[in-house]
């Protein structure tokens, strides 16, 4: 395994070289904290979103999907508390104008490496900070051609509110009853003062959020249920268990809306950090939207004849942060037959490419047979055909992309229609009948378990 200090540098370089993640607007010098997903990155991200959607929506009868708009009525952000409370205290160095989150300034010298989330700068001015000012993290823009206060709208800082304001639209359309949930994947925007650590904290990111509506009094039971479900999901995603833990929010950390909150944390190379939040939001949200919209958002249970404002248990995961976690957790280096190798041990379910198909040599009819197998396998899995260079180098290229299987057509294939299937992690090579490659891969994928 790469040393912890170097791991992030190596990963950032691999992401660029292999087309996982690029700096946004790179030819213009880049746009701070914005990133673009390249050909492999977009597949990985899509697979992670599908994995979440399958677990949270398609395999359940009690959760429905939603895709709400990013721009919403500005009163929503007053009701949610974001206009008044979604702020960070900010200070500026009077000398070099660098900006910090006041709660992250640990020393009294600008440029100190002690300032979390920011590299040391050349400025070493002592104690010359402005007074802390509150800075609202929501991005503002204007709806329509007139740029005045009456036309201000916000880019949503979380997807959750789009769910709350649609709760009864979804409930009625899908004939759900409480307890039930609504799930959504979508972009969110926060004008973070100190973004950083590659895609860990950015100003534009995607969330995968689920809001589960329950009867008051049953909320803590559901809260415990969702905590267990969500940590198990990361296990299925192939993240090592030893790198995950819960962190309970103490009274000073609890958000204004929450009665209880746990973060699922991952041990990133830079520290244990939040990957997902599981929150008991009480009836705060629906009460506030009732108050601000004038629409009664209480629920009437026609079996028990009770009327109440539902409590909400929220599971809120960052999609980009999960992609980063999957990459960090998968990154490994080893030595194979005296040659160093970089390998991404991604779970096959989320690997961007599932199989590489290789003719051993570019002659004797091998490319023709390999192309036929490639066409077959790609009908089921995202597959890559490669006939360039020594076979060992082709394997290495696929190892670095996280591809779990390598299918090689060799001299024996021409005699008995079998191929070798090489497994990325164990390096075991199995001879499999060419027409059985897909079921062979399916069996291996179903049995996959990530080792510690
Ligand atoms: N609706 C609740 C909510 O938004 P949050 O803890 O502020 O809760 C949830 O955000 C998740 O969204 C975080 O655990 C993280 O994974 C992701 N997230 C939040 N801010 C982010 C940022 N600036 N960049 C990348 N991901 C972020």
Coordinates of C-alpha atoms and ligand atoms in Angstrom, one line a residue:
X1 CA 0.0 0.0 0.0
X2 CA 1.3 3.5 -0.9
X3 CA 2.4 5.6 2.1
X4 CA -0.4 7.7 3.5
X5 CA 1.2 11.0 2.7
X6 CA 1.8 10.1 -1.0
X7 CA -1.5 8.4 -1.5
X8 CA -3.6 11.5 -2.3
X9 CA -0.9 12.7 -4.8
X10 CA -0.7 9.4 -6.5
X11 CA -4.5 9.1 -6.7
X12 CA -5.0 12.5 -8.1
X13 CA -2.3 11.8 -10.7
X14 CA -3.9 8.4 -11.6
X15 CA -7.3 10.0 -11.9
X16 CA -6.0 12.4 -14.4
X17 CA -3.9 9.9 -16.3
X18 CA -6.6 7.3 -16.6
X19 CA -9.5 9.7 -17.1
X20 CA -11.4 9.4 -13.8
X21 CA -11.4 13.0 -12.7
X22 CA -10.0 16.2 -14.3
X23 CA -9.6 19.7 -12.9
X24 CA -12.5 21.8 -14.3
X25 CA -11.6 24.4 -16.9
X26 CA -8.0 23.2 -16.9
X27 CA -6.8 25.0 -20.0
X28 CA -7.8 28.3 -18.4
X29 CA -5.8 27.6 -15.2
X30 CA -8.6 25.6 -13.6
X31 CA -11.6 26.7 -11.5
X32 CA -11.0 26.1 -7.8
X33 CA -12.9 23.2 -6.3
X34 CA -14.7 22.2 -9.5
X35 CA -14.0 18.9 -11.2
X36 CA -15.0 17.0 -14.3
X37 CA -15.5 13.3 -14.5
X38 CA -13.7 11.7 -17.5
X39 CA -14.6 8.4 -19.3
X40 CA -13.8 6.1 -16.4
X41 CA -15.0 8.5 -13.7
X42 CA -18.4 8.9 -15.2
X43 CA -18.9 5.1 -15.4
X44 CA -17.8 4.7 -11.8
X45 CA -20.0 7.5 -10.6
X46 CA -23.0 6.2 -12.5
X47 CA -22.4 2.7 -11.1
X48 CA -22.3 4.1 -7.6
X49 CA -25.6 6.0 -8.1
X50 CA -27.2 2.9 -9.6
X51 CA -26.0 0.8 -6.7
X52 CA -27.6 3.3 -4.3
X53 CA -30.8 3.6 -6.3
X54 CA -31.2 -0.1 -6.5
X55 CA -30.7 -0.5 -2.7
X56 CA -32.8 2.5 -1.7
X57 CA -35.6 2.6 -4.3
X58 CA -35.9 -0.4 -6.7
X59 CA -35.5 -3.2 -4.2
X60 CA -38.0 -1.6 -1.7
X61 CA -41.7 -1.3 -1.7
X62 CA -41.7 1.6 0.8
X63 CA -39.5 4.2 -1.0
X64 CA -40.3 6.2 -4.1
X65 CA -37.9 8.2 -6.3
X66 CA -38.0 11.9 -7.2
X67 CA -36.1 14.3 -9.3
X68 CA -36.9 17.9 -8.1
X69 CA -35.7 21.0 -9.7
X70 CA -32.5 22.8 -8.5
X71 CA -34.1 26.2 -8.5
X72 CA -37.1 26.4 -6.1
X73 CA -39.3 29.0 -4.5
X74 CA -37.0 31.3 -2.4
X75 CA -39.4 31.0 0.6
X76 CA -38.4 27.4 0.9
X77 CA -35.0 28.4 2.0
X78 CA -36.5 30.8 4.6
X79 CA -38.7 28.0 5.9
X80 CA -35.8 25.5 6.0
X81 CA -33.6 27.9 8.0
X82 CA -30.9 28.2 5.4
X83 CA -31.4 32.0 4.8
X84 CA -30.9 32.6 8.5
X85 CA -28.6 29.8 9.6
X86 CA -26.6 28.3 6.8
X87 CA -23.6 30.4 7.5
X88 CA -20.0 30.0 8.5
X89 CA -17.9 32.6 10.4
X90 CA -15.2 34.0 8.0
X91 CA -12.0 36.0 8.7
X92 CA -9.6 37.6 6.2
X93 CA -5.9 38.1 6.6
X94 CA -5.5 41.9 6.3
X95 CA -2.1 41.5 4.6
X96 CA -2.6 38.9 1.9
X97 CA -6.4 38.8 1.8
X98 CA -6.6 35.1 2.2
X99 CA -9.9 33.9 3.6
X100 CA -10.4 31.4 6.4
X101 CA -13.2 29.8 8.3
X102 CA -12.8 31.4 11.7
X103 CA -13.5 28.1 13.5
X104 CA -10.6 26.6 11.6
X105 CA -8.0 29.2 12.5
X106 CA -5.9 27.5 15.1
X107 CA -2.8 29.7 15.4
X108 CA -2.5 33.4 15.0
X109 CA -0.3 33.5 11.9
X110 CA -1.6 33.6 8.3
X111 CA -0.1 30.9 6.2
X112 CA 0.4 28.5 9.1
X113 CA 0.0 24.9 8.1
X114 CA -2.2 24.6 11.1
X115 CA -5.1 26.1 9.1
X116 CA -7.0 23.1 8.3
X117 CA -8.0 22.6 4.7
X118 CA -5.6 25.2 3.3
X119 CA -2.0 24.8 2.2
X120 CA 0.6 27.0 4.0
X121 CA 1.1 30.3 2.0
X122 CA 4.1 32.5 1.9
X123 CA 2.4 35.1 4.0
X124 CA 3.4 34.8 7.7
X125 CA 1.7 37.8 9.1
X126 CA 0.8 37.4 12.7
X127 CA -2.6 38.2 14.2
X128 CA -3.9 40.5 11.5
X129 CA -7.3 39.1 10.9
X130 CA -10.5 40.9 10.3
X131 CA -13.3 40.4 12.8
X132 CA -15.3 37.3 12.0
X133 CA -18.3 37.9 9.7
X134 CA -21.1 35.4 9.0
X135 CA -21.1 34.3 5.4
X136 CA -24.1 32.5 3.9
X137 CA -23.0 29.5 1.9
X138 CA -25.9 29.6 -0.6
X139 CA -25.2 30.6 -4.2
X140 CA -27.6 33.3 -5.3
X141 CA -28.8 34.1 -8.8
X142 CA -31.7 35.9 -10.4
X143 CA -34.8 34.5 -12.1
X144 CA -35.7 36.4 -15.3
X145 CA -34.0 39.4 -16.8
X146 CA -34.2 41.9 -13.9
X147 CA -31.4 41.5 -11.4
X148 CA -33.0 42.9 -8.2
X149 CA -33.8 41.6 -4.8
X150 CA -37.4 40.5 -5.7
X151 CA -36.0 38.1 -8.3
X152 CA -33.3 36.3 -6.2
X153 CA -33.4 32.6 -6.3
X154 CA -30.9 30.1 -4.8
X155 CA -29.0 27.1 -6.1
X156 CA -30.2 24.4 -3.7
X157 CA -27.6 23.7 -1.0
X158 CA -29.2 20.2 -0.3
X159 CA -31.7 18.1 -2.3
X160 CA -33.8 17.3 0.9
X161 CA -36.1 20.3 0.6
X162 CA -37.3 19.3 -2.9
X163 CA -38.5 16.1 -1.2
X164 CA -40.3 17.8 1.7
X165 CA -42.3 20.1 -0.5
X166 CA -43.4 17.2 -2.7
X167 CA -44.3 14.7 0.1
X168 CA -48.0 14.6 -0.5
X169 CA -47.7 14.8 -4.3
X170 CA -45.6 11.6 -4.1
X171 CA -47.6 10.0 -1.4
X172 CA -50.9 10.4 -3.3
X173 CA -49.5 9.5 -6.7
X174 CA -47.9 6.3 -5.4
X175 CA -50.6 5.4 -2.9
X176 CA -48.1 5.1 -0.1
X177 CA -48.9 5.4 3.6
X178 CA -46.7 6.3 6.5
X179 CA -44.1 4.9 7.1
X180 CA -42.6 5.5 3.7
X181 CA -39.7 7.3 2.1
X182 CA -38.7 9.4 -0.9
X183 CA -35.2 9.2 -2.4
X184 CA -33.4 11.6 -4.7
X185 CA -30.0 12.0 -6.4
X186 CA -29.0 15.4 -7.6
X187 CA -26.7 18.4 -7.6
X188 CA -26.3 20.7 -4.6
X189 CA -24.2 23.9 -4.4
X190 CA -22.4 25.4 -1.4
X191 CA -20.1 28.4 -1.5
X192 CA -17.7 26.7 0.9
X193 CA -15.0 29.1 2.3
X194 CA -12.4 26.3 2.4
X195 CA -13.0 23.7 -0.2
X196 CA -10.3 21.1 -0.6
X197 CA -8.8 17.6 -0.4
X198 CA -9.5 17.0 -4.1
X199 CA -13.2 16.2 -4.5
X200 CA -13.9 15.8 -0.7
X201 CA -15.2 19.3 -0.3
X202 CA -16.3 21.1 -3.4
X203 CA -18.7 23.9 -4.2
X204 CA -20.7 21.9 -6.7
X205 CA -21.5 18.3 -5.7
X206 CA -24.1 15.6 -5.9
X207 CA -26.1 14.2 -3.0
X208 CA -27.9 10.9 -2.6
X209 CA -30.6 11.6 -0.1
X210 CA -33.5 9.7 1.3
X211 CA -36.2 11.1 3.6
X212 CA -38.3 8.6 5.5
X213 CA -41.6 9.8 7.0
X214 CA -42.7 8.2 10.2
X215 CA -45.2 8.5 13.0
X216 CA -43.9 10.5 16.0
X217 CA -42.9 8.1 18.7
X218 CA -41.6 5.5 16.2
X219 CA -38.8 7.8 15.1
X220 CA -35.9 6.5 17.2
X221 CA -36.6 2.9 16.1
X222 CA -36.5 3.9 12.4
X223 CA -33.4 6.0 13.1
X224 CA -31.6 2.9 14.4
X225 CA -32.9 0.9 11.5
X226 CA -31.5 3.3 8.9
X227 CA -28.2 3.6 10.7
X228 CA -27.7 -0.2 10.3
X229 CA -29.0 -0.2 6.7
X230 CA -26.7 2.6 5.6
X231 CA -23.4 1.3 7.1
X232 CA -24.2 -2.1 5.6
X233 CA -24.6 -0.4 2.2
X234 CA -20.9 0.6 2.2
X235 CA -19.9 -2.9 3.0
X236 CA -21.8 -4.0 -0.2
X237 CA -20.0 -1.3 -2.1
X238 CA -16.7 -3.0 -1.2
X239 CA -15.4 -0.4 1.3
X240 CA -13.3 -2.0 4.0
X241 CA -15.2 -2.3 7.3
X242 CA -12.2 -1.3 9.4
X243 CA -12.1 2.1 7.6
X244 CA -15.7 3.0 8.6
X245 CA -17.2 4.1 11.9
X246 CA -20.1 6.0 13.4
X247 CA -19.6 9.4 15.0
X248 CA -22.5 10.6 17.2
X249 CA -23.2 14.4 17.1
X250 CA -22.8 15.9 20.6
X251 CA -25.2 18.7 21.7
X252 CA -22.9 21.5 20.2
X253 CA -22.7 19.7 16.8
X254 CA -26.4 18.9 16.3
X255 CA -28.0 20.9 13.5
X256 CA -30.9 23.2 14.5
X257 CA -33.4 20.7 13.1
X258 CA -32.1 17.5 14.5
X259 CA -33.0 15.5 17.6
X260 CA -30.3 12.9 16.9
X261 CA -27.5 12.6 14.3
X262 CA -24.8 10.1 13.5
X263 CA -22.2 10.6 10.8
X264 CA -20.8 7.6 9.0
X265 CA -17.1 8.4 8.8
X266 CA -14.3 7.0 6.6
X267 CA -10.6 7.1 7.5
X268 CA -9.4 9.3 4.7
X269 CA -5.6 9.8 4.3
X270 CA -6.1 13.3 5.8
X271 CA -8.3 12.2 8.8
X272 CA -11.5 10.5 9.8
X273 CA -14.2 12.5 8.0
X274 CA -17.9 12.4 7.3
X275 CA -19.2 10.4 4.4
X276 CA -22.9 10.4 5.2
X277 CA -25.2 11.8 7.8
X278 CA -28.2 9.9 9.3
X279 CA -30.4 12.4 11.1
X280 CA -33.6 12.4 13.1
X281 CA -35.1 15.7 11.8
X282 CA -38.2 15.5 14.0
X283 CA -41.3 17.3 12.6
X284 CA -39.2 20.5 12.1
X285 CA -39.3 20.5 8.3
X286 CA -43.0 19.8 7.7
X287 CA -44.0 22.2 10.5
X288 CA -41.9 25.0 9.0
X289 CA -43.3 24.4 5.5
X290 CA -46.8 24.4 6.9
X291 CA -46.1 27.7 8.5
X292 CA -44.4 29.4 5.5
X293 CA -46.6 28.0 2.8
X294 CA -49.9 28.2 4.6
X295 CA -50.7 24.6 3.5
X296 CA -51.4 22.1 6.2
X297 CA -48.8 19.3 5.8
X298 CA -50.2 17.1 8.5
X299 CA -51.0 13.4 7.8
X300 CA -54.3 11.7 8.5
X301 CA -54.0 8.0 9.2
X302 CA -57.4 6.6 8.1
X303 CA -56.9 3.4 10.0
X304 CA -56.2 4.8 13.4
X305 CA -58.1 8.2 12.7
X306 CA -55.0 10.1 14.0
X307 CA -53.7 13.3 12.6
X308 CA -50.1 14.3 13.0
X309 CA -47.1 16.0 11.4
X310 CA -44.7 13.2 10.3
X311 CA -41.2 13.0 11.7
X312 CA -38.4 12.6 9.2
X313 CA -35.4 10.2 9.3
X314 CA -32.9 11.4 6.8
X315 CA -30.0 9.5 5.2
X316 CA -27.8 12.0 3.3
X317 CA -24.8 10.8 1.4
X318 CA -22.4 12.7 -0.9
X319 CA -22.0 11.0 -4.2
X320 CA -18.7 12.6 -5.1
X321 CA -17.4 11.9 -1.7
X322 CA -18.4 8.2 -2.1
X323 CA -16.6 8.1 -5.5
X324 CA -13.5 9.5 -3.8
X325 CA -13.8 7.0 -0.9
X326 CA -14.2 4.1 -3.3
X327 CA -11.1 5.2 -5.2
X328 CA -9.0 5.7 -2.0
X329 CA -10.1 2.5 -0.5
X330 CA -9.4 0.6 -3.8
X331 CA -6.0 2.1 -4.4
X332 CA -3.2 -0.4 -3.9
X333 CA 0.4 -1.2 -5.1
X334 CA 2.0 -4.6 -5.2
X335 CA 4.8 -6.4 -7.1
X336 CA 3.9 -9.1 -9.6
X337 CA 6.8 -11.2 -10.9
X338 CA 9.3 -8.5 -9.9
X339 CA 7.3 -5.7 -11.6
X340 CA 5.5 -3.0 -9.5
X341 CA 1.8 -2.8 -10.2
X342 CA -0.8 -0.1 -9.4
X343 CA -4.2 -1.7 -9.0
X344 CA -7.7 -0.4 -8.1
X345 CA -9.4 -3.1 -6.1
X346 CA -12.9 -1.8 -6.9
X347 CA -15.9 -4.0 -6.2
X348 CA -16.9 -5.5 -9.6
X349 CA -20.4 -4.0 -9.3
X350 CA -19.0 -0.5 -9.5
X351 CA -15.9 -1.0 -11.6
X352 CA -16.1 1.2 -14.7
X353 CA -15.1 -1.6 -17.0
X354 CA -15.9 -5.2 -16.0
X355 CA -13.7 -7.1 -18.5
X356 CA -10.8 -6.5 -20.9
X357 CA -10.7 -8.8 -23.9
X358 CA -7.2 -9.6 -25.4
X359 CA -6.0 -11.6 -28.3
X360 CA -2.6 -13.0 -27.2
X361 CA -1.1 -12.0 -30.6
X362 CA -2.5 -10.1 -33.5
X363 CA -2.4 -13.0 -35.9
X364 CA -3.5 -16.7 -36.4
X365 CA -7.2 -15.6 -36.3
X366 CA -7.0 -14.7 -32.6
X367 CA -8.2 -11.1 -33.1
X368 CA -11.3 -12.4 -35.0
X369 CA -12.2 -14.8 -32.2
X370 CA -11.5 -12.2 -29.5
X371 CA -13.6 -9.6 -31.3
X372 CA -16.5 -12.1 -31.4
X373 CA -16.2 -12.7 -27.7
X374 CA -15.9 -9.0 -27.0
X375 CA -19.1 -8.4 -28.9
X376 CA -20.9 -11.1 -26.8
X377 CA -19.6 -10.0 -23.4
X378 CA -20.3 -6.3 -24.0
X379 CA -24.0 -7.0 -24.4
X380 CA -24.0 -7.8 -20.7
X381 CA -21.1 -5.8 -19.2
X382 CA -19.1 -2.7 -20.1
X383 CA -16.1 -4.3 -21.8
X384 CA -12.8 -3.1 -23.3
X385 CA -11.0 -4.6 -26.3
X386 CA -7.2 -4.2 -26.3
X387 CA -4.8 -5.8 -28.8
X388 CA -1.9 -3.3 -28.3
X389 CA 1.4 -4.3 -26.7
X390 CA 2.6 -7.2 -24.6
X391 CA -0.1 -9.1 -22.7
X392 CA 1.4 -8.2 -19.3
X393 CA 1.2 -4.5 -20.1
X394 CA -2.4 -4.8 -21.2
X395 CA -3.3 -6.5 -17.9
X396 CA -1.5 -3.7 -16.0
X397 CA -3.6 -1.1 -17.9
X398 CA -6.8 -2.8 -16.9
X399 CA -5.6 -3.3 -13.2
X400 CA -5.0 0.4 -13.0
X401 CA -8.6 1.1 -14.3
X402 CA -10.0 -1.4 -11.7
X403 CA -11.2 -3.9 -14.3
X404 CA -11.8 -7.2 -12.4
X405 CA -11.5 -9.7 -15.3
X406 CA -9.1 -10.1 -18.2
X407 CA -10.3 -12.5 -21.0
X408 CA -7.4 -13.8 -23.1
X409 CA -7.7 -15.6 -26.4
X410 CA -4.6 -17.8 -27.1
X411 CA -3.5 -20.8 -29.2
X412 CA -5.6 -23.2 -27.2
X413 CA -8.8 -21.2 -27.8
X414 CA -8.5 -22.0 -31.5
X415 CA -8.4 -25.7 -30.7
X416 CA -11.0 -26.1 -27.9
X417 CA -12.9 -22.8 -27.8
X418 CA -11.8 -22.0 -24.2
X419 CA -10.3 -18.7 -23.0
X420 CA -8.4 -17.8 -19.8
X421 CA -10.1 -15.5 -17.4
X422 CA -7.7 -13.7 -15.1
X423 CA -8.9 -12.2 -11.9
X424 CA -7.4 -8.8 -11.0
X425 CA -7.1 -9.4 -7.2
X426 CA -6.1 -13.1 -6.9
X427 CA -4.3 -13.2 -10.3
X428 CA -5.8 -16.7 -10.6
X429 CA -6.3 -17.7 -14.3
X430 CA -9.1 -20.1 -15.1
X431 CA -9.8 -21.8 -18.4
X432 CA -13.5 -21.2 -19.3
X433 CA -15.5 -22.2 -22.3
X434 CA -15.8 -19.1 -24.4
X435 CA -19.6 -19.3 -24.4
X436 CA -19.6 -19.6 -20.5
X437 CA -17.6 -16.4 -19.8
X438 CA -20.6 -14.3 -18.9
X439 CA -22.1 -16.8 -16.4
X440 CA -18.6 -17.3 -15.0
X441 CA -18.2 -13.5 -14.4
X442 CA -21.7 -13.3 -13.0
X443 CA -21.0 -16.1 -10.4
X444 CA -17.7 -14.4 -9.4
X445 CA -19.4 -11.0 -9.1
X446 CA -22.2 -12.4 -6.9
X447 CA -19.7 -14.1 -4.6
X448 CA -17.4 -11.0 -4.3
X449 CA -16.4 -9.9 -0.8
X450 CA -13.8 -7.2 -0.1
X451 CA -11.0 -8.4 2.1
X452 CA -9.6 -6.1 4.8
Ligands
LIG1 N1 -29.8 17.3 4.0 C1 -28.8 17.2 5.0 C2 -27.5 17.5 4.5 O1 -27.3 18.1 3.4 P1 -24.9 17.5 5.2 O2 -24.2 16.8 6.3 O3 -24.7 19.0 5.1 O4 -26.5 17.1 5.3 C3 -24.7 15.5 3.5 O5 -24.5 16.9 3.8 C4 -23.6 14.9 2.7 O6 -23.3 15.7 1.6 C5 -22.2 14.9 3.5 O7 -22.1 13.8 4.4 C6 -21.2 14.9 2.3 O8 -21.1 13.5 1.9 C7 -21.9 15.6 1.2 N2 -21.4 17.0 1.2 C8 -21.8 18.1 1.9 N3 -21.1 19.2 1.6 C9 -20.3 18.8 0.6 C10 -19.3 19.5 -0.2 N4 -19.1 20.8 0.0 N5 -18.6 18.8 -1.1 C11 -18.8 17.5 -1.3 N6 -19.8 16.8 -0.6 C12 -20.5 17.4 0.3

